[in-house]
């Protein structure tokens, strides 16, 4: 009999460019990624840290710390046989210690949260390519760019305000999907999935339970794997609900992983491929 392929979860805390990793502890991490300008969210609870390490994390991530540079949370997971992959990256917004006798720390993070205090201004000429504007936006918030939208001319693009709202302005100006997946700005057409991101999902490839129909598509749960899926395609091959089989675009991806408990899942909220969806308006 083959030994079980044990799961791995590693948590990184980055302070002033230096990353400390913690592994082999009791960890639970959950969060949601959005294929729109909403900030991706994550919450991590770690047990078993030494008093020195707990004090370091709580001190460095305190809102009263004189060091105001962004502190980042990095969540990596995987299996012993396949190694780790990066599940989430975001700016830490809070860290709290549990009440005795527990010795837990709970850390909360949001993607690019530090940019909310960065006020910027961008103006282009009378006409500018959407791809060029997207590159300027990515450079402004220190991200890589994956541009897969139909390029077009945008007239009089202008933005002034918090850098965290810049992606919303880009999405509305181009009538596209613009969102951040960890350290990458992704721009794509609304009704299309990203190329190179296809998940063929069935009972044999990790689907958990039965997919559920929604007003625009499906919600489906499956085992965590190393594929980056947000904004990509999901090809459903269900034996128990064949009416839902087909291609979908993943609009929202929740994750829930634990080192010593059952959860090790994605839950994808998907839209039927080709379903027309108007661009959302900023509130």
XYZ file of C-alpha atoms in Angstrom:
283
model
C 0.000 0.000 0.000
C 1.294 3.451 -0.924
C 1.753 5.907 1.981
C -0.734 8.823 2.118
C 0.245 11.957 0.218
C 0.286 14.344 3.168
C -0.750 17.971 2.765
C 1.592 20.894 3.416
C 0.737 24.459 4.450
C 3.368 27.167 4.830
C 2.724 30.725 6.045
C 5.027 33.608 5.176
C 5.156 36.960 6.950
C 7.049 39.651 5.024
C 8.350 42.668 6.936
C 10.523 45.294 5.204
C 11.295 42.878 2.378
C 12.369 40.006 4.631
C 10.141 36.892 4.678
C 9.936 34.488 7.608
C 8.213 31.189 6.827
C 6.373 28.968 9.333
C 5.530 25.344 8.589
C 4.688 22.182 10.524
C 2.256 23.985 12.834
C -1.506 23.780 13.244
C -2.819 26.187 10.596
C -6.161 27.059 9.068
C -6.525 29.538 6.209
C -9.665 30.666 4.411
C -10.504 33.446 2.021
C -12.076 34.582 -1.225
C -10.637 35.741 -4.532
C -12.718 37.834 -6.938
C -12.434 38.194 -10.727
C -13.326 41.878 -10.346
C -11.757 44.899 -8.593
C -12.889 43.790 -5.117
C -9.968 43.088 -2.800
C -9.149 39.418 -2.284
C -9.449 38.447 1.390
C -7.750 35.929 3.655
C -7.776 34.944 7.323
C -5.133 32.674 8.855
C -5.072 31.151 12.337
C -1.749 29.694 13.511
C -1.253 27.602 16.657
C 1.979 26.450 18.275
C 4.237 29.444 17.683
C 6.854 30.211 20.311
C 6.320 33.238 22.535
C 9.183 35.066 20.810
C 7.690 34.534 17.355
C 4.175 35.482 18.501
C 5.491 38.725 20.002
C 7.414 39.481 16.799
C 4.379 39.021 14.558
C 2.011 40.955 16.831
C 4.513 43.815 17.209
C 5.449 44.133 13.548
C 1.842 44.020 12.318
C 0.470 46.363 14.975
C -1.144 49.580 13.692
C 0.985 51.423 16.279
C 4.287 50.150 14.876
C 6.504 53.027 13.737
C 7.467 50.971 10.681
C 4.657 51.930 8.290
C 5.852 49.865 5.328
C 3.310 47.241 4.174
C 3.518 43.832 5.843
C 2.506 40.962 3.594
C 0.857 37.628 4.282
C 1.796 34.725 2.000
C -0.101 31.418 2.075
C 1.359 28.398 0.300
C -0.023 24.884 0.271
C 0.326 21.608 -1.573
C 1.254 17.972 -1.101
C 4.464 16.273 -0.049
C 4.770 14.615 -3.476
C 4.163 17.747 -5.570
C 5.512 20.549 -3.397
C 4.059 23.932 -2.508
C 2.260 26.501 -4.640
C 1.251 30.042 -3.772
C -2.400 30.265 -2.774
C -2.679 33.870 -1.593
C -0.669 37.076 -1.212
C -2.011 40.201 0.483
C -1.278 43.084 2.844
C -1.848 42.376 6.538
C -4.606 44.562 8.010
C -4.745 43.080 11.538
C -3.324 40.404 13.834
C -4.812 39.289 17.131
C -3.818 36.845 19.871
C -6.320 34.443 21.408
C -7.167 34.389 25.103
C -5.177 32.030 27.376
C -4.715 29.103 27.628
C -4.806 29.045 23.798
C -1.773 30.427 22.028
C -3.248 31.177 18.608
C -2.655 34.152 16.340
C -5.260 35.217 13.789
C -4.024 37.306 10.866
C -6.277 39.058 8.354
C -5.167 40.406 4.987
C -6.501 42.075 1.851
C -4.880 42.279 -1.567
C -3.082 45.581 -2.237
C -4.603 47.131 0.886
C -1.585 49.405 1.342
C -2.498 51.143 -1.927
C -5.642 52.606 -0.338
C -3.478 55.338 1.194
C -1.506 56.021 -1.991
C -3.026 58.956 -3.906
C -2.070 59.060 -7.574
C -3.041 60.766 -10.840
C -2.924 59.293 -14.353
C -3.898 61.043 -17.580
C -3.496 59.844 -21.146
C -3.854 61.632 -24.456
C -7.027 61.966 -26.485
C -6.704 58.312 -27.559
C -4.687 55.535 -25.911
C -4.608 51.768 -26.341
C -6.265 49.775 -23.571
C -3.175 47.569 -23.384
C -0.962 50.593 -22.808
C -3.232 51.971 -20.101
C -3.307 48.539 -18.443
C 0.503 48.472 -18.373
C 0.616 51.907 -16.762
C -1.881 50.788 -14.123
C 0.148 47.632 -13.386
C 3.367 49.639 -13.120
C 1.710 52.167 -10.838
C 0.696 49.515 -8.284
C 3.810 47.344 -8.746
C 2.180 44.325 -10.387
C 2.875 42.163 -13.387
C 0.347 42.277 -16.250
C -1.549 39.518 -18.055
C -3.477 41.314 -20.814
C -5.910 39.058 -22.695
C -8.637 41.521 -23.648
C -9.471 42.726 -27.138
C -7.320 45.821 -27.526
C -9.123 49.053 -28.295
C -8.662 52.807 -28.226
C -9.789 54.566 -25.043
C -10.475 58.268 -25.197
C -9.374 60.691 -22.471
C -8.562 58.160 -19.744
C -8.058 60.055 -16.514
C -7.853 59.058 -12.867
C -7.089 60.856 -9.644
C -7.516 59.274 -6.215
C -6.551 56.259 -4.128
C -4.487 53.746 -6.106
C -6.722 50.954 -4.792
C -9.555 52.327 -6.981
C -7.459 52.449 -10.136
C -8.393 48.922 -11.235
C -12.090 49.805 -11.008
C -11.535 52.799 -13.289
C -9.626 50.602 -15.762
C -12.434 48.022 -15.842
C -15.129 50.608 -16.466
C -13.157 52.540 -19.091
C -12.387 49.411 -21.103
C -15.663 47.562 -20.433
C -13.566 44.525 -19.506
C -12.811 42.352 -16.502
C -9.866 43.793 -14.568
C -8.740 42.190 -11.326
C -5.719 41.283 -9.210
C -4.695 37.669 -8.674
C -1.973 37.817 -5.997
C 0.880 39.715 -7.734
C -0.642 39.932 -11.210
C -3.076 42.393 -12.792
C -5.334 40.502 -15.200
C -7.366 42.191 -17.931
C -9.717 40.080 -20.063
C -12.920 40.277 -22.090
C -16.089 39.866 -20.046
C -17.566 36.774 -21.652
C -14.300 34.903 -22.196
C -12.101 32.787 -19.947
C -8.380 33.298 -19.678
C -6.382 31.159 -22.049
C -4.143 28.608 -20.387
C -6.415 28.300 -17.357
C -8.719 25.315 -17.869
C -9.841 22.978 -15.099
C -11.522 19.751 -16.220
C -13.577 18.798 -13.176
C -15.187 15.446 -12.425
C -15.424 12.994 -9.551
C -12.122 11.510 -10.752
C -10.286 14.861 -10.717
C -11.285 16.038 -7.248
C -14.901 17.245 -7.309
C -16.519 17.121 -3.857
C -20.273 16.578 -3.680
C -22.636 17.612 -6.473
C -22.530 20.964 -8.348
C -25.407 23.331 -7.655
C -27.113 25.490 -10.264
C -27.291 29.272 -9.771
C -29.071 31.986 -11.744
C -26.063 32.428 -14.064
C -24.085 29.213 -13.709
C -22.957 26.877 -10.916
C -21.299 26.627 -7.518
C -18.966 23.652 -7.190
C -16.446 22.426 -4.598
C -13.261 20.507 -5.357
C -9.916 19.592 -3.824
C -7.171 22.208 -3.780
C -4.619 21.794 -6.557
C -1.746 23.815 -7.967
C -3.643 25.283 -10.924
C -4.349 29.006 -10.824
C -8.006 29.170 -11.782
C -9.422 32.626 -11.104
C -10.872 34.013 -14.335
C -10.144 30.762 -16.125
C -12.401 28.083 -17.565
C -13.965 25.175 -15.697
C -15.189 22.242 -17.775
C -17.703 20.307 -15.707
C -18.157 16.561 -16.238
C -20.612 15.471 -13.552
C -22.061 11.949 -13.483
C -24.899 12.866 -11.103
C -26.089 16.168 -12.559
C -25.360 15.893 -16.277
C -27.690 18.765 -17.155
C -25.062 21.176 -15.774
C -22.146 19.756 -17.750
C -20.331 22.212 -19.972
C -17.890 25.121 -19.878
C -17.939 27.910 -17.302
C -15.869 30.952 -16.327
C -14.741 31.159 -12.689
C -15.832 34.540 -11.306
C -15.113 33.880 -7.626
C -12.898 31.362 -5.884
C -13.146 30.602 -2.178
C -10.508 28.526 -0.441
C -10.471 26.730 2.895
C -7.397 24.746 3.958
C -6.323 23.268 7.279
C -3.305 21.272 8.390
C -5.011 19.131 11.022
C -8.699 19.238 9.989
C -10.764 18.118 6.987
C -10.906 21.287 4.818
C -8.611 21.390 1.790
C -11.039 22.752 -0.787
C -11.822 25.372 -3.397
C -15.431 26.477 -3.929
C -15.869 28.130 -7.328
C -18.727 30.457 -8.259
C -18.973 30.166 -12.045
C -20.852 31.770 -14.923
C -21.957 29.712 -17.918
C -19.505 30.296 -20.762
C -20.666 33.047 -23.091
C -23.252 34.421 -20.649
C -23.389 38.184 -21.343
C -22.728 40.307 -18.274
C -22.681 44.097 -18.203
C -19.697 45.786 -16.599
C -20.412 46.611 -12.936
C -20.575 50.253 -11.984
C -18.516 51.725 -9.174
C -20.474 52.471 -6.028
